[in-house]
Short mmCIF file of C-alpha atoms in Angstrom, two decimals:
data_model
loop_
_atom_site.label_atom_id
_atom_site.label_comp_id
_atom_site.label_asym_id
_atom_site.label_seq_id
_atom_site.Cartn_x
_atom_site.Cartn_y
_atom_site.Cartn_z
CA UNK A 222 123.91 -69.55 142.93
CA UNK A 223 120.60 -70.13 144.70
CA UNK A 224 119.55 -72.70 142.05
CA UNK A 225 122.83 -74.59 142.34
CA UNK A 226 122.70 -74.56 146.14
CA UNK A 227 119.05 -75.59 146.56
CA UNK A 228 118.12 -77.72 143.54
CA UNK A 229 121.13 -79.61 142.24
CA UNK A 230 122.05 -83.01 143.58
CA UNK A 231 125.57 -83.87 144.66
CA UNK A 232 127.99 -84.08 141.68
CA UNK A 233 125.29 -82.60 139.40
CA UNK A 234 126.04 -79.65 137.11
CA UNK A 235 123.67 -76.86 136.12
CA UNK A 236 123.70 -78.14 132.51
CA UNK A 237 122.53 -81.57 133.73
CA UNK A 238 119.22 -79.99 134.71
CA UNK A 239 118.76 -77.04 132.34
CA UNK A 240 119.93 -76.90 128.71
CA UNK A 241 118.83 -73.27 128.38
CA UNK A 242 118.44 -70.43 130.88
CA UNK A 243 117.47 -66.83 130.07
CA UNK A 244 119.45 -64.37 132.19
CA UNK A 245 116.92 -61.59 131.57
CA UNK A 246 113.90 -62.29 133.79
CA UNK A 247 110.39 -62.65 132.37
CA UNK A 248 109.14 -60.60 135.27
CA UNK A 249 110.24 -59.33 138.65
CA UNK A 250 108.27 -58.54 141.79
CA UNK A 251 109.08 -57.64 145.37
CA UNK A 252 109.57 -61.22 146.55
CA UNK A 253 111.03 -63.00 143.52
CA UNK A 254 111.86 -62.88 139.83
CA UNK A 255 111.02 -65.43 137.14
CA UNK A 256 113.27 -66.75 134.36
CA UNK A 257 112.52 -68.92 131.34
CA UNK A 258 114.54 -72.13 130.99
CA UNK A 259 114.50 -75.50 129.19
CA UNK A 260 114.73 -78.78 131.07
CA UNK A 261 117.24 -81.44 130.04
CA UNK A 262 116.16 -84.92 128.92
CA UNK A 263 117.13 -86.22 132.37
CA UNK A 264 114.27 -84.16 133.82
CA UNK A 265 111.71 -84.82 131.11
CA UNK A 266 112.90 -82.31 128.52
CA UNK A 267 113.31 -80.68 126.22
CA UNK A 268 110.51 -78.73 127.90
CA UNK A 269 110.09 -75.01 128.55
CA UNK A 270 109.71 -74.09 132.21
CA UNK A 271 109.58 -70.99 134.38
CA UNK A 272 111.91 -70.73 137.37
CA UNK A 273 110.86 -68.54 140.29
CA UNK A 274 113.84 -67.41 142.38
CA UNK A 275 113.47 -65.63 145.71
CA UNK A 276 115.38 -62.39 146.26
CA UNK A 277 118.13 -62.46 148.94
CA UNK A 278 117.08 -61.30 152.44
CA UNK A 279 113.67 -60.20 151.15
CA UNK A 280 111.69 -61.90 153.94
CA UNK A 281 113.09 -59.75 156.77
CA UNK A 282 112.77 -56.55 154.73
CA UNK A 283 109.12 -57.02 153.77
CA UNK A 284 107.97 -58.24 157.16
CA UNK A 285 109.56 -55.15 158.72
CA UNK A 286 107.65 -52.93 156.27
CA UNK A 287 104.34 -54.62 157.16
CA UNK A 288 105.05 -54.20 160.88
CA UNK A 289 105.55 -50.46 160.28
CA UNK A 290 102.29 -50.18 158.32
CA UNK A 291 100.42 -51.91 161.15
CA UNK A 292 101.90 -49.48 163.66
CA UNK A 293 100.83 -46.50 161.54
CA UNK A 294 97.25 -47.67 160.89
CA UNK A 295 96.38 -49.10 164.31
CA UNK A 296 95.72 -45.66 165.90
CA UNK A 297 93.49 -44.82 162.90
CA UNK A 298 91.38 -47.97 163.30
CA UNK A 299 88.42 -46.02 164.70
CA UNK A 300 88.99 -42.86 162.64
CA UNK A 301 86.65 -41.63 159.89
CA UNK A 302 89.54 -40.41 157.73
CA UNK A 303 90.09 -43.78 156.02
CA UNK A 304 87.46 -45.51 153.85
CA UNK A 305 88.48 -48.96 155.14
CA UNK A 306 89.91 -50.57 158.27
CA UNK A 307 93.43 -50.81 156.84
CA UNK A 308 94.85 -52.19 160.10
CA UNK A 309 92.80 -55.36 159.62
CA UNK A 310 93.95 -55.53 156.00
CA UNK A 311 97.64 -55.33 157.01
CA UNK A 312 97.18 -57.94 159.75
CA UNK A 313 95.76 -60.33 157.14
CA UNK A 314 98.54 -59.42 154.68
CA UNK A 315 101.17 -60.20 157.32
CA UNK A 316 99.74 -63.70 157.72
CA UNK A 317 99.68 -64.26 153.96
CA UNK A 318 103.24 -63.04 153.42
CA UNK A 319 104.57 -65.49 155.99
CA UNK A 320 103.68 -68.32 153.58
CA UNK A 321 104.73 -66.43 150.44
CA UNK A 322 108.41 -66.93 151.27
CA UNK A 323 108.06 -70.74 151.23
CA UNK A 324 107.97 -71.99 147.64
CA UNK A 325 107.33 -75.58 148.78
CA UNK A 326 104.04 -74.37 150.27
CA UNK A 327 103.34 -72.51 147.01
CA UNK A 328 103.85 -75.70 144.98
CA UNK A 329 101.39 -77.55 147.23
CA UNK A 330 98.88 -74.70 146.79
CA UNK A 331 99.24 -74.84 142.98
CA UNK A 332 98.42 -78.54 142.94
CA UNK A 333 95.56 -78.17 145.40
CA UNK A 334 93.84 -75.44 143.40
CA UNK A 335 94.48 -77.30 140.12
CA UNK A 336 92.75 -80.37 141.56
CA UNK A 337 89.75 -78.28 142.65
CA UNK A 338 89.14 -76.62 139.28
CA UNK A 339 89.81 -79.67 137.07
CA UNK A 340 87.57 -82.13 138.96
CA UNK A 341 83.88 -82.19 139.80
CA UNK A 342 82.94 -81.14 143.37
CA UNK A 343 82.98 -84.78 144.46
CA UNK A 344 86.53 -85.12 143.13
CA UNK A 345 85.62 -87.98 140.79
CA UNK A 346 84.92 -86.63 137.31
CA UNK A 347 87.43 -84.62 135.24
CA UNK A 348 86.04 -81.25 134.12
CA UNK A 349 87.25 -78.64 131.66
CA UNK A 350 88.69 -75.72 133.65
CA UNK A 351 88.12 -72.27 132.11
CA UNK A 352 91.50 -71.13 133.45
CA UNK A 353 94.97 -72.62 132.93
CA UNK A 354 97.27 -72.87 135.96
CA UNK A 355 100.94 -73.93 135.95
CA UNK A 356 102.02 -77.13 137.69
CA UNK A 357 105.25 -77.50 139.70
CA UNK A 358 107.93 -79.84 138.33
CA UNK A 359 108.39 -82.73 140.82
CA UNK A 360 111.87 -82.85 142.32
CA UNK A 361 112.68 -79.25 141.36
CA UNK A 362 111.09 -77.33 144.23
CA UNK A 363 112.78 -75.88 147.31
CA UNK A 364 112.02 -73.15 149.84
CA UNK A 365 113.53 -70.43 147.62
CA UNK A 366 113.35 -71.93 144.09
CA UNK A 367 110.27 -73.18 142.22
CA UNK A 368 110.36 -74.74 138.74
CA UNK A 369 106.97 -74.90 137.04
CA UNK A 370 105.16 -75.01 133.68
CA UNK A 371 105.88 -72.08 131.37
CA UNK A 372 102.71 -70.31 130.22
CA UNK A 373 103.26 -68.50 126.92
CA UNK A 374 101.32 -65.25 126.89
CA UNK A 375 101.09 -61.70 128.23
CA UNK A 376 99.66 -60.32 131.48
CA UNK A 377 96.18 -58.86 131.31
CA UNK A 378 97.66 -55.41 131.95
CA UNK A 379 99.28 -55.61 128.47
CA UNK A 380 96.45 -57.42 126.65
CA UNK A 381 95.10 -54.36 124.83
CA UNK A 382 98.55 -53.46 123.52
CA UNK A 383 99.09 -57.06 122.34
CA UNK A 384 95.73 -57.13 120.54
CA UNK A 385 96.62 -53.98 118.65
CA UNK A 386 99.96 -55.53 117.60
CA UNK A 387 98.11 -58.54 116.18
CA UNK A 388 95.63 -56.37 114.31
CA UNK A 389 92.73 -57.21 116.60
CA UNK A 390 90.34 -54.37 117.41
CA UNK A 391 90.35 -54.06 121.25
CA UNK A 392 86.72 -52.89 121.03
CA UNK A 393 85.64 -55.45 118.40
CA UNK A 394 83.63 -58.69 118.74
CA UNK A 395 86.70 -60.88 119.27
CA UNK A 396 87.90 -58.76 122.20
CA UNK A 397 84.37 -58.53 123.66
CA UNK A 398 83.93 -62.30 123.52
CA UNK A 399 87.29 -62.76 125.24
CA UNK A 400 86.22 -60.25 127.91
CA UNK A 401 83.05 -62.20 128.63
CA UNK A 402 84.97 -65.48 128.75
CA UNK A 403 87.56 -63.89 131.04
CA UNK A 404 84.89 -62.69 133.47
CA UNK A 405 83.04 -66.01 133.40
CA UNK A 406 86.24 -68.04 133.80
CA UNK A 407 87.61 -66.07 136.75
CA UNK A 408 84.17 -65.97 138.37
CA UNK A 409 83.80 -69.75 138.09
CA UNK A 410 87.30 -70.54 139.34
CA UNK A 411 87.15 -68.21 142.36
CA UNK A 412 83.57 -69.23 143.10
CA UNK A 413 84.40 -72.93 143.11
CA UNK A 414 87.55 -72.51 145.19
CA UNK A 415 85.99 -70.16 147.75
CA UNK A 416 82.67 -71.97 148.18
CA UNK A 417 83.61 -75.63 147.60
CA UNK A 418 86.90 -75.88 149.52
CA UNK A 419 87.49 -72.43 151.04
CA UNK A 420 91.05 -72.51 149.63
CA UNK A 421 91.76 -69.97 146.90
CA UNK A 422 94.30 -67.75 145.10
CA UNK A 423 94.52 -64.63 147.27
CA UNK A 424 96.56 -62.28 145.09
CA UNK A 425 94.44 -61.68 141.99
CA UNK A 426 95.52 -58.66 139.96
CA UNK A 427 96.05 -57.97 136.23
CA UNK A 428 99.74 -58.92 136.50
CA UNK A 429 98.85 -62.43 137.70
CA UNK A 430 96.16 -63.01 135.07
CA UNK A 431 97.55 -63.95 131.66
CA UNK A 432 96.14 -63.94 128.16
CA UNK A 433 97.77 -67.01 126.64
CA UNK A 434 98.81 -67.30 123.00
CA UNK A 435 95.97 -69.74 122.28
CA UNK A 436 93.37 -67.27 123.58
CA UNK A 437 92.79 -68.97 126.93
CA UNK A 438 93.17 -67.38 130.37
CA UNK A 439 96.06 -68.23 132.69
CA UNK A 440 96.39 -67.64 136.42
CA UNK A 441 99.89 -67.50 137.95
CA UNK A 442 101.66 -66.81 141.26
CA UNK A 443 100.20 -68.91 144.07
CA UNK A 444 102.43 -67.43 146.77
CA UNK A 445 99.43 -65.87 148.49
CA UNK A 446 96.57 -68.27 149.13
CA UNK A 447 93.86 -68.27 151.76
CA UNK A 448 91.91 -70.94 153.62
CA UNK A 449 88.65 -69.72 155.13
CA UNK A 450 86.69 -71.63 157.74
CA UNK A 451 83.87 -74.02 156.93
CA UNK A 452 81.43 -71.79 158.77
CA UNK A 453 82.43 -68.71 156.76
CA UNK A 454 82.18 -70.73 153.56
CA UNK A 455 78.67 -71.91 154.43
CA UNK A 456 77.48 -68.41 155.37
CA UNK A 457 78.96 -66.98 152.16
CA UNK A 458 76.99 -69.59 150.21
CA UNK A 459 73.80 -68.47 151.97
CA UNK A 460 74.59 -64.83 151.16
CA UNK A 461 74.92 -65.66 147.44
CA UNK A 462 71.60 -67.51 147.42
CA UNK A 463 69.83 -64.73 149.35
CA UNK A 464 71.14 -62.09 146.92
CA UNK A 465 70.23 -64.17 143.88
CA UNK A 466 66.71 -65.06 145.04
CA UNK A 467 65.63 -61.63 146.37
CA UNK A 468 62.39 -60.23 144.96
CA UNK A 469 63.78 -56.71 144.55
CA UNK A 470 66.57 -54.42 145.72
CA UNK A 471 64.34 -52.77 148.32
CA UNK A 472 62.12 -55.58 149.61
CA UNK A 473 62.34 -55.29 153.46
CA UNK A 474 62.25 -59.06 154.07
CA UNK A 475 65.06 -59.67 151.56
CA UNK A 476 67.16 -56.81 152.96
CA UNK A 477 66.80 -58.15 156.50
CA UNK A 478 67.83 -61.66 155.42
CA UNK A 479 70.87 -60.41 153.46
CA UNK A 480 71.84 -58.02 156.26
CA UNK A 481 71.56 -60.68 158.98
CA UNK A 482 73.80 -63.02 156.94
CA UNK A 483 76.36 -60.23 156.42
CA UNK A 484 76.45 -59.67 160.18
CA UNK A 485 76.76 -63.42 160.70
CA UNK A 486 79.93 -63.31 158.58
CA UNK A 487 81.43 -60.96 161.17
CA UNK A 488 80.81 -57.57 159.57
CA UNK A 489 80.57 -54.83 162.22
CA UNK A 490 78.83 -51.53 161.44
CA UNK A 491 78.99 -48.07 162.92
CA UNK A 492 76.47 -47.51 165.69
CA UNK A 493 74.60 -44.87 163.69
CA UNK A 494 74.50 -46.92 160.47
CA UNK A 495 71.18 -47.17 158.63
CA UNK A 496 69.12 -50.35 158.91
CA UNK A 497 69.88 -51.13 155.26
CA UNK A 498 73.66 -50.74 155.67
CA UNK A 499 74.55 -54.43 156.09
CA UNK A 500 72.50 -55.46 153.06
CA UNK A 501 73.99 -52.58 151.04
CA UNK A 502 77.52 -53.80 151.87
CA UNK A 503 76.59 -57.30 150.69
CA UNK A 504 75.17 -55.99 147.42
CA UNK A 505 78.12 -53.65 146.90
CA UNK A 506 80.58 -56.54 147.28
CA UNK A 507 78.80 -59.30 145.39
CA UNK A 508 76.32 -57.79 142.94
CA UNK A 509 77.76 -55.27 140.50
CA UNK A 510 74.55 -55.27 138.47
CA UNK A 511 72.66 -53.30 141.15
CA UNK A 512 71.86 -49.79 139.96
CA UNK A 513 70.60 -48.34 143.25
CA UNK A 514 71.81 -49.65 146.59
CA UNK A 515 69.27 -49.79 149.43
CA UNK A 516 69.33 -46.94 151.92
CA UNK A 517 70.32 -44.49 149.18
CA UNK A 518 73.99 -45.48 149.36
CA UNK A 519 76.34 -44.77 146.45
CA UNK A 520 78.11 -47.53 144.50
CA UNK A 521 81.48 -45.70 144.44
CA UNK A 522 83.90 -46.99 147.07
CA UNK A 523 85.39 -43.55 147.72
CA UNK A 524 82.08 -41.70 147.82
CA UNK A 525 81.26 -40.10 151.20
CA UNK A 526 77.95 -41.97 150.97
CA UNK A 527 79.44 -45.39 150.18
CA UNK A 528 78.23 -48.31 152.34
CA UNK A 529 81.94 -49.04 152.94
CA UNK A 530 81.97 -45.95 155.18
CA UNK A 531 79.53 -47.73 157.50
CA UNK A 532 82.02 -50.55 158.17
CA UNK A 533 83.47 -50.44 161.67
CA UNK A 534 85.29 -53.73 161.17
CA UNK A 535 85.56 -56.35 158.44
CA UNK A 536 86.32 -60.00 159.35
CA UNK A 537 89.95 -60.94 158.68
CA UNK A 538 88.82 -64.29 157.31
CA UNK A 539 87.05 -62.51 154.44
CA UNK A 540 89.42 -59.65 153.57
CA UNK A 541 90.86 -61.60 150.63
CA UNK A 542 87.45 -62.86 149.50
CA UNK A 543 86.55 -59.18 149.18
CA UNK A 544 89.73 -58.60 147.21
CA UNK A 545 88.70 -61.26 144.68
CA UNK A 546 85.20 -59.83 144.33
CA UNK A 547 86.54 -56.29 143.85
CA UNK A 548 88.93 -57.49 141.11
CA UNK A 549 86.07 -59.08 139.17
CA UNK A 550 83.88 -56.00 139.74
CA UNK A 551 86.67 -53.81 138.39
CA UNK A 552 87.07 -55.97 135.28
CA UNK A 553 83.34 -55.92 134.58
CA UNK A 554 83.30 -52.12 134.90
CA UNK A 555 86.24 -51.73 132.50
CA UNK A 556 84.57 -54.09 130.02
CA UNK A 557 81.21 -52.34 130.51
CA UNK A 558 79.50 -55.66 131.29
CA UNK A 559 77.00 -55.61 134.20
CA UNK A 560 78.09 -58.55 136.35
CA UNK A 561 76.61 -60.13 139.44
CA UNK A 562 78.94 -62.44 141.33
CA UNK A 563 75.99 -63.53 143.44
CA UNK A 564 74.03 -64.67 140.37
CA UNK A 565 77.04 -66.56 139.00
CA UNK A 566 78.03 -68.09 142.35
CA UNK A 567 74.50 -69.00 143.48
CA UNK A 568 74.38 -72.33 141.53
CA UNK A 569 77.71 -73.33 143.10
CA UNK A 570 76.41 -72.24 146.52
CA UNK A 571 73.23 -74.31 146.14
CA UNK A 572 75.24 -77.43 145.26
CA UNK A 573 77.57 -76.87 148.23
CA UNK A 574 74.69 -76.53 150.71
CA UNK A 575 72.79 -79.39 149.09
CA UNK A 576 75.80 -81.68 149.54
CA UNK A 577 76.18 -80.56 153.16
CA UNK A 578 72.57 -81.10 154.19
CA UNK A 579 71.62 -83.98 151.89
CA UNK A 580 74.68 -86.19 152.00
CA UNK A 581 74.12 -89.73 150.76
CA UNK A 582 76.60 -92.60 151.01
CA UNK A 583 78.67 -93.04 147.89
CA UNK A 584 78.00 -96.15 145.88
CA UNK A 585 80.60 -98.86 146.37
CA UNK A 586 83.19 -98.93 143.61
CA UNK A 587 83.05 -102.04 141.41
CA UNK A 588 86.68 -101.58 140.49
CA UNK A 589 89.19 -98.77 140.48
CA UNK A 590 90.07 -99.39 136.84
CA UNK A 591 86.50 -99.36 135.57
CA UNK A 592 85.87 -96.64 132.97
CA UNK A 593 82.94 -94.37 133.86
CA UNK A 594 80.62 -93.50 130.97
CA UNK A 595 80.28 -89.91 132.21
CA UNK A 596 84.09 -89.54 132.10
CA UNK A 597 84.06 -90.60 128.45
CA UNK A 598 81.28 -88.10 127.65
CA UNK A 599 83.22 -85.38 129.47
CA UNK A 600 86.33 -86.16 127.45
CA UNK A 601 84.40 -85.96 124.16
CA UNK A 602 82.89 -82.61 125.21
CA UNK A 603 86.34 -81.20 125.95
CA UNK A 604 87.69 -82.52 122.64
CA UNK A 605 84.76 -81.04 120.70
CA UNK A 606 85.12 -77.68 122.43
CA UNK A 607 88.83 -77.59 121.59
CA UNK A 608 88.23 -78.48 117.94
CA UNK A 609 85.54 -75.78 117.60
CA UNK A 610 87.81 -73.13 119.13
CA UNK A 611 90.63 -74.15 116.78
CA UNK A 612 88.38 -73.94 113.70
CA UNK A 613 87.04 -70.49 114.65
CA UNK A 614 90.55 -69.14 115.30
CA UNK A 615 91.70 -70.24 111.83
CA UNK A 616 88.84 -68.57 109.93
CA UNK A 617 89.63 -65.51 107.78
CA UNK A 618 89.42 -62.33 109.87
CA UNK A 619 86.16 -60.91 108.35
CA UNK A 620 84.32 -64.23 108.76
CA UNK A 621 85.78 -64.78 112.24
CA UNK A 622 84.50 -61.35 113.32
CA UNK A 623 80.97 -62.17 112.11
CA UNK A 624 80.99 -65.58 113.82
CA UNK A 625 82.17 -64.05 117.10
CA UNK A 626 79.55 -61.29 116.91
CA UNK A 627 76.88 -64.00 116.55
CA UNK A 628 78.33 -65.88 119.53
CA UNK A 629 78.18 -62.72 121.67
CA UNK A 630 74.53 -62.15 120.73
CA UNK A 631 73.75 -65.79 121.57
CA UNK A 632 75.41 -65.41 124.98
CA UNK A 633 73.47 -62.22 125.67
CA UNK A 634 70.18 -63.94 124.75
CA UNK A 635 70.96 -66.82 127.13
CA UNK A 636 71.80 -64.38 129.92
CA UNK A 637 68.58 -62.39 129.38
CA UNK A 638 66.54 -65.61 129.34
CA UNK A 639 68.17 -66.76 132.58
CA UNK A 640 67.39 -63.42 134.23
CA UNK A 641 63.76 -63.54 133.09
CA UNK A 642 63.32 -67.09 134.42
CA UNK A 643 64.83 -66.15 137.78
CA UNK A 644 66.57 -68.45 140.27
CA UNK A 645 65.45 -72.06 140.78
CA UNK A 646 62.85 -72.46 143.49
#
């Protein structure tokens, strides 16, 4: 009924738009449920799509629940009983949910993030995104109904089970290589969105990350997105560079620089916090490869000696940035891969700050239709990468396992070499 009311034109029947529609949803969440369908030729079909349909009266119900949670946690804002300032978290969540009920805004967000991750930072050159995102179908979007690309795959939460079904060892080379590519892909996508534009997917969890049938990674559900300020984005970039270029985990000058930048972001600490607390919070959030945090703090979030306990207040603008970093930290821990977001994001951060402080006028365009040589090279690189992936996937299982094991060792050698060389001066 919602589809007919909001999507169909006058005198148009359901069958004029969709030739197939699965009554059993692909998935259901608190706000909406998603169904598979096939578009008619009139709308560019036959083509598989996913239709997101909002639940009736859900907006008033959820917003009432958030208001109650705020009321409960506000008196506990200054208490030591909770490891985090949950009142601030719920205030930020309330803002995000207000947009989650508008699927037109979600469609705009999908396109905006797609454009960020499939173009170079200057917006000119096409690049190969490590993550696939669905696109909305033009003309089939309303406030409560969103028709988009259908991504064939399973959520990350079911990936291990799916591997076992296909006869793939979840602890073997193929799974390990996928794990590394998953970490690298999500790190790159969130790093580029957060640092280059400040606009990013704000609801990352294993249900929204898909393992697609072709072995690539998909990211779905753009109902919650976040735009952080230019100042926060710039300071975050400086934090990444400071963490990446530090001499050691206990060098006083490095700790002061990292700590001062953390405070500049708006982090507030308890009055009796140690001098190293701000730097420890920064390392805890953005560098999972650190073995020993400064000040003797523990890495565990729930430990009584966690640097999180020193937080009096965390800036609302960065609550969801922290959520993204914690997701990637959690994945790296589960995969047993030491992972430093700061190290991975530092090259992006350097480019962002370099563009800000060393802007040069763009060369005048000779003609809009002129083919750029670098675009051609980029296209060939993408084609070659796709062909290589296809060949490897079609190898016999024993040979494929050996090839993937060699690829993992090559990646590990590159990573060790990069760590030995250190950051660029």
